[in-house]
Amino acid sequence: MTVQCASLVITKVADQTVVNAGDQIGYTITVTNPVTTTPVIASSITLELPHDFAYLPGSTTGDVAEDPSDNGGRLTWDDVEIPANGSMAWH
């Protein structure tokens, strides 16, 4: 999935395409800022987990390592700064 908002490009890629009940699965989220002169602060980035999926606290790694807020499977990371002509990725 790729979503374009303003000048940011956001992608979400699952580690696996098929999982069984009880398996752990991760997603890599990448936010790219193609603007070459200005960093952008994304006020929030939200990931909706599929039904019956749950976030494992403490499992976020990468450029953003803080746990998101978790509102019933709606994960939100706040105030993520994306560098000019750069990207941030986390899992």
PDB file of C-alpha atoms in Angstrom:
ATOM      1  CA  MET A   1       0.000   0.000   0.000  1.00  0.00           C
ATOM      2  CA  THR A   2       1.275   3.473  -0.859  1.00  0.00           C
ATOM      3  CA  VAL A   3      -0.470   6.634   0.277  1.00  0.00           C
ATOM      4  CA  GLN A   4       0.557  10.107  -0.830  1.00  0.00           C
ATOM      5  CA  CYS A   5      -0.270  13.025   1.449  1.00  0.00           C
ATOM      6  CA  ALA A   6       0.904  16.520   0.609  1.00  0.00           C
ATOM      7  CA  SER A   7       4.517  15.820  -0.339  1.00  0.00           C
ATOM      8  CA  LEU A   8       5.049  12.688   1.789  1.00  0.00           C
ATOM      9  CA  VAL A   9       4.990   9.143   0.434  1.00  0.00           C
ATOM     10  CA  ILE A  10       4.001   6.452   2.965  1.00  0.00           C
ATOM     11  CA  THR A  11       4.388   2.710   2.410  1.00  0.00           C
ATOM     12  CA  LYS A  12       3.495  -0.253   4.616  1.00  0.00           C
ATOM     13  CA  VAL A  13       4.894  -3.708   3.831  1.00  0.00           C
ATOM     14  CA  ALA A  14       4.063  -6.875   5.769  1.00  0.00           C
ATOM     15  CA  ASP A  15       6.874  -9.286   6.655  1.00  0.00           C
ATOM     16  CA  GLN A  16       4.791 -12.224   5.454  1.00  0.00           C
ATOM     17  CA  THR A  17       1.854 -12.642   3.096  1.00  0.00           C
ATOM     18  CA  VAL A  18       0.353 -15.649   4.896  1.00  0.00           C
ATOM     19  CA  VAL A  19       0.169 -16.207   8.658  1.00  0.00           C
ATOM     20  CA  ASN A  20      -1.519 -18.710  10.936  1.00  0.00           C
ATOM     21  CA  ALA A  21      -3.429 -17.958  14.118  1.00  0.00           C
ATOM     22  CA  GLY A  22      -0.932 -17.150  16.869  1.00  0.00           C
ATOM     23  CA  ASP A  23       1.930 -16.261  14.498  1.00  0.00           C
ATOM     24  CA  GLN A  24       3.696 -12.951  14.962  1.00  0.00           C
ATOM     25  CA  ILE A  25       3.866 -10.649  11.948  1.00  0.00           C
ATOM     26  CA  GLY A  26       5.499  -7.294  11.517  1.00  0.00           C
ATOM     27  CA  TYR A  27       5.071  -4.357   9.197  1.00  0.00           C
ATOM     28  CA  THR A  28       7.720  -1.969   7.927  1.00  0.00           C
ATOM     29  CA  ILE A  29       6.451   1.581   7.599  1.00  0.00           C
ATOM     30  CA  THR A  30       8.486   3.981   5.484  1.00  0.00           C
ATOM     31  CA  VAL A  31       7.717   7.688   5.182  1.00  0.00           C
ATOM     32  CA  THR A  32       9.634   9.555   2.473  1.00  0.00           C
ATOM     33  CA  ASN A  33       9.917  13.312   2.061  1.00  0.00           C
ATOM     34  CA  PRO A  34      10.928  14.080  -1.538  1.00  0.00           C
ATOM     35  CA  VAL A  35      11.203  17.823  -0.841  1.00  0.00           C
ATOM     36  CA  THR A  36      14.905  18.651  -1.014  1.00  0.00           C
ATOM     37  CA  THR A  37      14.973  21.751   1.147  1.00  0.00           C
ATOM     38  CA  THR A  38      12.576  21.330   4.065  1.00  0.00           C
ATOM     39  CA  PRO A  39      12.072  18.642   6.701  1.00  0.00           C
ATOM     40  CA  VAL A  40       8.450  17.803   7.462  1.00  0.00           C
ATOM     41  CA  ILE A  41       6.906  16.930  10.818  1.00  0.00           C
ATOM     42  CA  ALA A  42       4.055  14.460  10.421  1.00  0.00           C
ATOM     43  CA  SER A  43       1.695  15.308  13.272  1.00  0.00           C
ATOM     44  CA  SER A  44       0.556  11.674  13.339  1.00  0.00           C
ATOM     45  CA  ILE A  45       1.014   8.476  11.379  1.00  0.00           C
ATOM     46  CA  THR A  46      -1.618   5.809  11.965  1.00  0.00           C
ATOM     47  CA  LEU A  47      -1.666   2.102  11.162  1.00  0.00           C
ATOM     48  CA  GLU A  48      -4.899   0.118  11.440  1.00  0.00           C
ATOM     49  CA  LEU A  49      -4.204  -3.469  12.440  1.00  0.00           C
ATOM     50  CA  PRO A  50      -6.361  -6.208  10.897  1.00  0.00           C
ATOM     51  CA  HIS A  51      -9.164  -7.667  13.030  1.00  0.00           C
ATOM     52  CA  ASP A  52      -7.876  -9.906  15.866  1.00  0.00           C
ATOM     53  CA  PHE A  53      -4.307  -8.590  15.514  1.00  0.00           C
ATOM     54  CA  ALA A  54      -2.604  -6.973  18.518  1.00  0.00           C
ATOM     55  CA  TYR A  55       0.446  -4.763  18.959  1.00  0.00           C
ATOM     56  CA  LEU A  56       3.285  -6.253  21.030  1.00  0.00           C
ATOM     57  CA  PRO A  57       4.438  -3.430  23.353  1.00  0.00           C
ATOM     58  CA  GLY A  58       8.138  -2.649  23.043  1.00  0.00           C
ATOM     59  CA  SER A  59       8.452  -4.185  19.576  1.00  0.00           C
ATOM     60  CA  THR A  60       8.885  -1.023  17.471  1.00  0.00           C
ATOM     61  CA  THR A  61      12.415  -0.745  16.041  1.00  0.00           C
ATOM     62  CA  GLY A  62      14.171   1.429  13.480  1.00  0.00           C
ATOM     63  CA  ASP A  63      14.233   5.190  12.982  1.00  0.00           C
ATOM     64  CA  VAL A  64      11.193   5.492  15.268  1.00  0.00           C
ATOM     65  CA  ALA A  65      11.591   3.176  18.265  1.00  0.00           C
ATOM     66  CA  GLU A  66       8.934   4.575  20.597  1.00  0.00           C
ATOM     67  CA  ASP A  67       5.767   2.585  21.152  1.00  0.00           C
ATOM     68  CA  PRO A  68       2.744   4.024  19.381  1.00  0.00           C
ATOM     69  CA  SER A  69      -0.451   4.822  21.212  1.00  0.00           C
ATOM     70  CA  ASP A  70      -2.757   1.834  20.753  1.00  0.00           C
ATOM     71  CA  ASN A  71      -6.474   2.489  20.592  1.00  0.00           C
ATOM     72  CA  GLY A  72      -8.028  -0.912  19.914  1.00  0.00           C
ATOM     73  CA  GLY A  73      -5.642  -1.845  17.107  1.00  0.00           C
ATOM     74  CA  ARG A  74      -5.317   1.686  15.764  1.00  0.00           C
ATOM     75  CA  LEU A  75      -1.604   2.452  16.251  1.00  0.00           C
ATOM     76  CA  THR A  76      -0.519   6.095  16.143  1.00  0.00           C
ATOM     77  CA  TRP A  77       2.963   7.599  16.207  1.00  0.00           C
ATOM     78  CA  ASP A  78       2.978  11.358  16.848  1.00  0.00           C
ATOM     79  CA  ASP A  79       5.312  14.128  15.670  1.00  0.00           C
ATOM     80  CA  VAL A  80       7.604  12.148  13.364  1.00  0.00           C
ATOM     81  CA  GLU A  81      10.149  14.414  11.668  1.00  0.00           C
ATOM     82  CA  ILE A  82      11.029  13.350   8.137  1.00  0.00           C
ATOM     83  CA  PRO A  83      14.286  14.925   6.912  1.00  0.00           C
ATOM     84  CA  ALA A  84      14.438  16.917   3.683  1.00  0.00           C
ATOM     85  CA  ASN A  85      14.998  14.591   0.722  1.00  0.00           C
ATOM     86  CA  GLY A  86      15.055  11.652   3.124  1.00  0.00           C
ATOM     87  CA  SER A  87      12.990   8.986   4.794  1.00  0.00           C
ATOM     88  CA  MET A  88      12.272   7.330   8.114  1.00  0.00           C
ATOM     89  CA  ALA A  89      11.525   3.620   8.423  1.00  0.00           C
ATOM     90  CA  TRP A  90      10.432   1.556  11.378  1.00  0.00           C
ATOM     91  CA  HIS A  91       9.147  -1.925  12.091  1.00  0.00           C
TER      92      HIS A  91
END
